[in-house]
Amino acid sequence: MPIVQSSHQRWRKLAAHAFLLVLCAAVLFPFLVVISVSLRPGNFASGSLIPAAISLEHWRYVLGFEYLGPNGEMIKPDLPVLRWLWNSIKVATVSGLVTLLLSTTAAYALARLRFRGRRQLLTGLMLMQMFPAVLALVAIYAIFDRLGSAFPAIGLNTHASLVLAYSGGIAMHVWTLKGYYDTLPVEVEEAARVDGATPWQTFYRVLLPMALPILAVVFLLAFIGAIIEYPVASVLLTQQDQLTLAVGAKLFVHEHNFHWGDFAAAAILSGLPITAVFLLAQRWLIAGLAAGGVKG
Amino acid sequence: MSVAASNLWLGRAISAVVGLAALYVVMGVYSSGNTLLAVVLLAVSALALWAYTSPRTGALRYLLPGIATAMVFVIFPMLYTFGLGFTNYSARNLLSFEQVTQQLREESLRQPDSERAFTLHAQGTQWRVQLAATATQPALATAAISLANAEPQTATLQAVEDVAALGEAAPLRAAVDHLPALRALRLQSPEGAVLTLASLREFAQALPLYEARPDGGLQDRIAGTVYQPDAVEGFYTSQAGEQLQPGYRVNVGWRHYARIFSDGRFSEPFASVFVWTVVFSALTVVFTTALGLLLAVLLNWEALEGRPAYRLVLFLPYAVPGFISILVFKGLFNQNLGEINLILSGLFGIKPAWFSDPFLAKTMLLIVNTWLGFPYMMVLCSGLTKSIPADLYEASAVAGAGPWVNFSRITLPLILKPMTPLLISAFAFNFNNFVLISLLTGGLPDQLGTSLPAGTTDILVSYTWRIAFQDSGQQFGLASAISTVIFLIVAAITLVQMRFTRVNDEPRT
């Protein structure tokens, strides 16, 4: 970019800094308040951003320890935050693995094999992403409700049902994987083919090891996607100890039951690791989302 | 036998086992009442067996796992939603006709004057149930039966010759202890009458409340009223219009759609929800894009110090899980305890009612959604502005143009075209932004005078969710019909988007 020297340059820079700083403050404000609230005593107390007195009661609460209530007696936490976090991690891990299992081979076929209807299938997968599961919530609920009467293990209120429901959302991941396979040199596989490898061996022994980094990314993306998913989980899970964090967290900030401090501690506890994972994976997530155009 | 041949046999054995397992699952799904899903699963399993046994299927083997899952858990629920939109499936009409008929026929009535006092007699760990003799009938007793659990069981009664041989009758306490088992117990008298527990001391003969008539109707034994199945409303209905609960599922044709579009009491709130959905998504896209674009341009300004730090901080809202930040804002905006109102009342002495005033609630939703969404737009715009050739700016600098001219004549026109499909996707995403609405306001405050609860901040998907899962009698059928309408709207948006994408792609290919 050219250096345009003008007398206004300094003022412009100053204005830009001022604007950016105000915006950064607006972005950071909620996070600072949450940290402060999680350390303040009491669930209703409001005070300065830097707490006058530090209390760990909310942290004891979310970690499942008894804590000192306002009346002086010890109180047992009533919402199982750690349990929810564990549920979330469990569902997200399994769903990430299932996603990998289902999408790697499909992406291989779309990237390397030539068959009739390939372009249409790619377009179809692209279109599928436009219709989120939230539109079919009633059907998803009804399907698992009835499935549960035949197979209770995958009925309502089971984590298996959630994993199954999430496994449908592989369209985006197939695209991400296919895009990466396309960048890998096809010559290596051709050499393997010449040496007598079957298509399956070429895929399993040659392509997959080269694609390990993208497999890790797709796993992370599916993992994050399952952790932050709310609509389907809110419909399929209703029993308190089965909830995932995304569904359980709202029980803290209920209209008449405002656990501000406990929620703040829970939000930090669960939000921090997810945010860290997200920051690690964001480069690919943005790339995946931005791949909006249908390319053959 | 050669290795190849034994492998072949092993393969066939595995196929057979997998096929049987698939059939078992399909039968289970079918028996659970999901006929359609069973058909889909059967087709998928047949396809899978063929794909993995026939030597002529190449790509299908690799595609099938992913495509089949997408079929079963994405395409099938969509089609199922369309189907449900034509039924009266709801909390009042939950079961099928057969299930409801059976349930009604099992409803029973106590035969008057059939009560008989009973006593329990211990036989080791088991019990005999004795019905005392009456003026007209001899004493009857069962063989020794277990009363340990509450499984339904039937025991045959036989006349007792020597009542004393049964031993001492257990105190009433024993009947209380075994109440669950006694409730599930059916006693069959020698004449064929069936007696069930009537009270702590008595068994009595039960009669079905409704008598099946040859024409398919049910007749109430006491009142004599005849109820005929009504295939339009899905209830057994008497001539006077009385309906027996529960109702059953029937096809209602286009009734839900007629209600959505022509019943004034329903279509008015529906229209206002629709308008707010469009306004909400459009304004969100405008605000986030404006802010994101401004930031992208600012952060591409090389003379500005500290750009990486700004970029990192400004990206944060996108990195934090949405359900957490939305709930944090729910706390911050709380009218009396929230930090935002503390600041506002400190500075200006006002405490806006963010959650109970419709206009303020909408404003709050837009503020929060802009906060959540601008980093994504910033990253997108940043990538696009970087791809603009630098010599354009050099030429404009030579011509003495200022930053505004640069932006409005070079940057904006050049990124607008590649941005359009992404903006349409963002619009479509916010059109269905259920998480934000549901977690922040839940659609509240409600509109006044609507036949079903409709919120002033509800968007179509959250409105549908409320009809299906909240306070309106779980009207799954109606909710599915609205979902179908949303599907069509989203499909239309997608068509527009594909047109723009194609326009963008054409020069390249």
mmCIF file of C-alpha atoms in Angstrom, chain B residues 151-299:
data_model
loop_
_atom_site.group_PDB
_atom_site.id
_atom_site.type_symbol
_atom_site.label_atom_id
_atom_site.label_comp_id
_atom_site.label_asym_id
_atom_site.label_seq_id
_atom_site.Cartn_x
_atom_site.Cartn_y
_atom_site.Cartn_z
ATOM 1 C CA GLU B 151 -45.750 -58.072 36.938
ATOM 2 C CA PRO B 152 -49.290 -58.625 35.620
ATOM 3 C CA GLN B 153 -50.391 -62.204 36.320
ATOM 4 C CA THR B 154 -53.559 -64.210 36.157
ATOM 5 C CA ALA B 155 -54.462 -66.865 38.732
ATOM 6 C CA THR B 156 -57.271 -69.386 38.556
ATOM 7 C CA LEU B 157 -59.696 -69.639 41.451
ATOM 8 C CA GLN B 158 -60.963 -72.950 42.701
ATOM 9 C CA ALA B 159 -63.611 -73.822 45.231
ATOM 10 C CA VAL B 160 -62.164 -74.484 48.700
ATOM 11 C CA GLU B 161 -63.555 -77.506 50.534
ATOM 12 C CA ASP B 162 -61.875 -76.921 53.865
ATOM 13 C CA VAL B 163 -61.281 -73.270 54.641
ATOM 14 C CA ALA B 164 -59.376 -74.084 57.826
ATOM 15 C CA ALA B 165 -56.735 -75.963 55.787
ATOM 16 C CA LEU B 166 -55.584 -72.643 54.321
ATOM 17 C CA GLY B 167 -54.298 -71.653 57.719
ATOM 18 C CA GLU B 168 -54.499 -68.343 59.530
ATOM 19 C CA ALA B 169 -55.399 -65.296 57.407
ATOM 20 C CA ALA B 170 -52.553 -62.769 57.275
ATOM 21 C CA PRO B 171 -53.250 -59.369 58.867
ATOM 22 C CA LEU B 172 -54.282 -56.456 56.659
ATOM 23 C CA ARG B 173 -50.678 -55.309 56.837
ATOM 24 C CA ALA B 174 -49.704 -58.092 54.377
ATOM 25 C CA ALA B 175 -52.155 -56.782 51.777
ATOM 26 C CA VAL B 176 -50.674 -53.283 52.150
ATOM 27 C CA ASP B 177 -47.152 -54.671 51.716
ATOM 28 C CA HIS B 178 -48.086 -56.494 48.510
ATOM 29 C CA LEU B 179 -50.344 -53.824 47.073
ATOM 30 C CA PRO B 180 -48.432 -53.399 43.768
ATOM 31 C CA ALA B 181 -48.567 -57.125 43.060
ATOM 32 C CA LEU B 182 -52.236 -57.362 44.079
ATOM 33 C CA ARG B 183 -53.107 -54.462 41.766
ATOM 34 C CA ALA B 184 -51.577 -56.348 38.852
ATOM 35 C CA LEU B 185 -53.310 -59.600 39.756
ATOM 36 C CA ARG B 186 -56.299 -60.901 37.786
ATOM 37 C CA LEU B 187 -58.349 -63.699 39.317
ATOM 38 C CA GLN B 188 -60.277 -66.038 37.076
ATOM 39 C CA SER B 189 -63.362 -67.562 38.687
ATOM 40 C CA PRO B 190 -64.592 -71.058 37.704
ATOM 41 C CA GLU B 191 -67.487 -69.381 35.840
ATOM 42 C CA GLY B 192 -64.998 -67.395 33.757
ATOM 43 C CA ALA B 193 -65.523 -63.990 35.366
ATOM 44 C CA VAL B 194 -62.405 -61.911 35.946
ATOM 45 C CA LEU B 195 -61.913 -60.149 39.245
ATOM 46 C CA THR B 196 -59.441 -57.413 40.025
ATOM 47 C CA LEU B 197 -58.534 -55.583 43.204
ATOM 48 C CA ALA B 198 -61.262 -53.153 44.177
ATOM 49 C CA SER B 199 -60.089 -52.013 47.603
ATOM 50 C CA LEU B 200 -57.748 -53.139 50.368
ATOM 51 C CA ARG B 201 -60.269 -55.744 51.462
ATOM 52 C CA GLU B 202 -62.151 -56.637 48.271
ATOM 53 C CA PHE B 203 -61.802 -58.028 44.790
ATOM 54 C CA ALA B 204 -64.547 -57.249 42.291
ATOM 55 C CA GLN B 205 -65.581 -58.219 38.828
ATOM 56 C CA ALA B 206 -64.611 -55.742 36.138
ATOM 57 C CA LEU B 207 -66.467 -55.143 32.902
ATOM 58 C CA PRO B 208 -65.209 -53.232 29.894
ATOM 59 C CA LEU B 209 -66.672 -49.720 29.999
ATOM 60 C CA TYR B 210 -67.224 -49.656 26.272
ATOM 61 C CA GLU B 211 -68.787 -52.382 24.227
ATOM 62 C CA ALA B 212 -67.534 -52.756 20.655
ATOM 63 C CA ARG B 213 -70.310 -52.544 18.090
ATOM 64 C CA PRO B 214 -70.223 -54.339 14.761
ATOM 65 C CA ASP B 215 -70.207 -51.000 12.899
ATOM 66 C CA GLY B 216 -66.894 -50.050 14.550
ATOM 67 C CA GLY B 217 -68.409 -47.755 17.179
ATOM 68 C CA LEU B 218 -68.090 -48.027 20.950
ATOM 69 C CA GLN B 219 -71.108 -48.022 23.257
ATOM 70 C CA ASP B 220 -70.954 -46.777 26.804
ATOM 71 C CA ARG B 221 -72.438 -49.560 29.001
ATOM 72 C CA ILE B 222 -73.928 -47.218 31.568
ATOM 73 C CA ALA B 223 -75.233 -44.259 29.597
ATOM 74 C CA GLY B 224 -75.790 -46.198 26.400
ATOM 75 C CA THR B 225 -74.202 -43.434 24.332
ATOM 76 C CA VAL B 226 -72.699 -44.592 21.046
ATOM 77 C CA TYR B 227 -69.366 -43.110 19.964
ATOM 78 C CA GLN B 228 -68.336 -43.441 16.340
ATOM 79 C CA PRO B 229 -64.761 -42.932 15.138
ATOM 80 C CA ASP B 230 -64.457 -39.534 13.466
ATOM 81 C CA ALA B 231 -61.754 -39.757 10.815
ATOM 82 C CA VAL B 232 -61.761 -35.981 10.307
ATOM 83 C CA GLU B 233 -61.089 -34.860 13.884
ATOM 84 C CA GLY B 234 -59.437 -38.021 15.161
ATOM 85 C CA PHE B 235 -61.751 -38.728 18.113
ATOM 86 C CA TYR B 236 -64.462 -41.220 19.007
ATOM 87 C CA THR B 237 -67.410 -38.836 18.902
ATOM 88 C CA SER B 238 -71.042 -39.184 20.000
ATOM 89 C CA GLN B 239 -73.937 -37.750 18.030
ATOM 90 C CA ALA B 240 -74.132 -34.907 20.512
ATOM 91 C CA GLY B 241 -70.524 -34.061 19.637
ATOM 92 C CA GLU B 242 -68.916 -35.433 22.823
ATOM 93 C CA GLN B 243 -65.350 -36.644 22.228
ATOM 94 C CA LEU B 244 -63.689 -39.501 24.062
ATOM 95 C CA GLN B 245 -60.117 -38.807 25.221
ATOM 96 C CA PRO B 246 -57.516 -39.603 24.058
ATOM 97 C CA GLY B 247 -57.824 -38.822 20.372
ATOM 98 C CA TYR B 248 -55.858 -40.528 17.637
ATOM 99 C CA ARG B 249 -53.749 -39.409 14.686
ATOM 100 C CA VAL B 250 -55.552 -38.763 11.417
ATOM 101 C CA ASN B 251 -54.751 -37.047 8.197
ATOM 102 C CA VAL B 252 -56.090 -33.507 8.185
ATOM 103 C CA GLY B 253 -55.032 -32.526 4.682
ATOM 104 C CA TRP B 254 -54.286 -28.842 4.171
ATOM 105 C CA ARG B 255 -56.053 -27.711 7.336
ATOM 106 C CA HIS B 256 -52.900 -26.421 9.056
ATOM 107 C CA TYR B 257 -51.913 -24.478 5.958
ATOM 108 C CA ALA B 258 -55.385 -22.992 5.678
ATOM 109 C CA ARG B 259 -55.048 -21.928 9.286
ATOM 110 C CA ILE B 260 -51.619 -20.369 8.762
ATOM 111 C CA PHE B 261 -52.661 -18.349 5.747
ATOM 112 C CA SER B 262 -56.351 -17.569 6.125
ATOM 113 C CA ASP B 263 -57.454 -17.816 9.766
ATOM 114 C CA GLY B 264 -57.115 -14.199 10.875
ATOM 115 C CA ARG B 265 -56.489 -14.992 14.534
ATOM 116 C CA PHE B 266 -53.612 -17.170 13.567
ATOM 117 C CA SER B 267 -52.280 -15.601 10.395
ATOM 118 C CA GLU B 268 -51.862 -12.136 11.945
ATOM 119 C CA PRO B 269 -49.396 -13.176 14.657
ATOM 120 C CA PHE B 270 -47.780 -15.501 12.120
ATOM 121 C CA ALA B 271 -47.302 -12.603 9.706
ATOM 122 C CA SER B 272 -45.826 -10.382 12.411
ATOM 123 C CA VAL B 273 -43.418 -13.164 13.438
ATOM 124 C CA PHE B 274 -42.445 -13.556 9.789
ATOM 125 C CA VAL B 275 -41.835 -9.830 9.358
ATOM 126 C CA TRP B 276 -39.658 -9.695 12.475
ATOM 127 C CA THR B 277 -37.718 -12.754 11.253
ATOM 128 C CA VAL B 278 -36.887 -10.957 8.012
ATOM 129 C CA VAL B 279 -36.123 -7.637 9.733
ATOM 130 C CA PHE B 280 -33.984 -9.361 12.340
ATOM 131 C CA SER B 281 -31.926 -11.326 9.806
ATOM 132 C CA ALA B 282 -31.547 -8.390 7.417
ATOM 133 C CA LEU B 283 -30.528 -5.895 10.118
ATOM 134 C CA THR B 284 -28.117 -8.421 11.618
ATOM 135 C CA VAL B 285 -26.443 -8.870 8.244
ATOM 136 C CA VAL B 286 -26.312 -5.092 7.680
ATOM 137 C CA PHE B 287 -24.864 -4.298 11.130
ATOM 138 C CA THR B 288 -22.348 -7.142 11.262
ATOM 139 C CA THR B 289 -21.193 -6.503 7.693
ATOM 140 C CA ALA B 290 -20.867 -2.750 8.197
ATOM 141 C CA LEU B 291 -18.847 -3.194 11.381
ATOM 142 C CA GLY B 292 -16.847 -6.117 9.999
ATOM 143 C CA LEU B 293 -15.994 -4.305 6.793
ATOM 144 C CA LEU B 294 -14.981 -1.134 8.645
ATOM 145 C CA LEU B 295 -12.709 -3.173 10.914
ATOM 146 C CA ALA B 296 -11.265 -5.127 8.014
ATOM 147 C CA VAL B 297 -10.355 -1.916 6.226
ATOM 148 C CA LEU B 298 -8.925 -0.355 9.404
ATOM 149 C CA LEU B 299 -6.905 -3.445 10.264
#
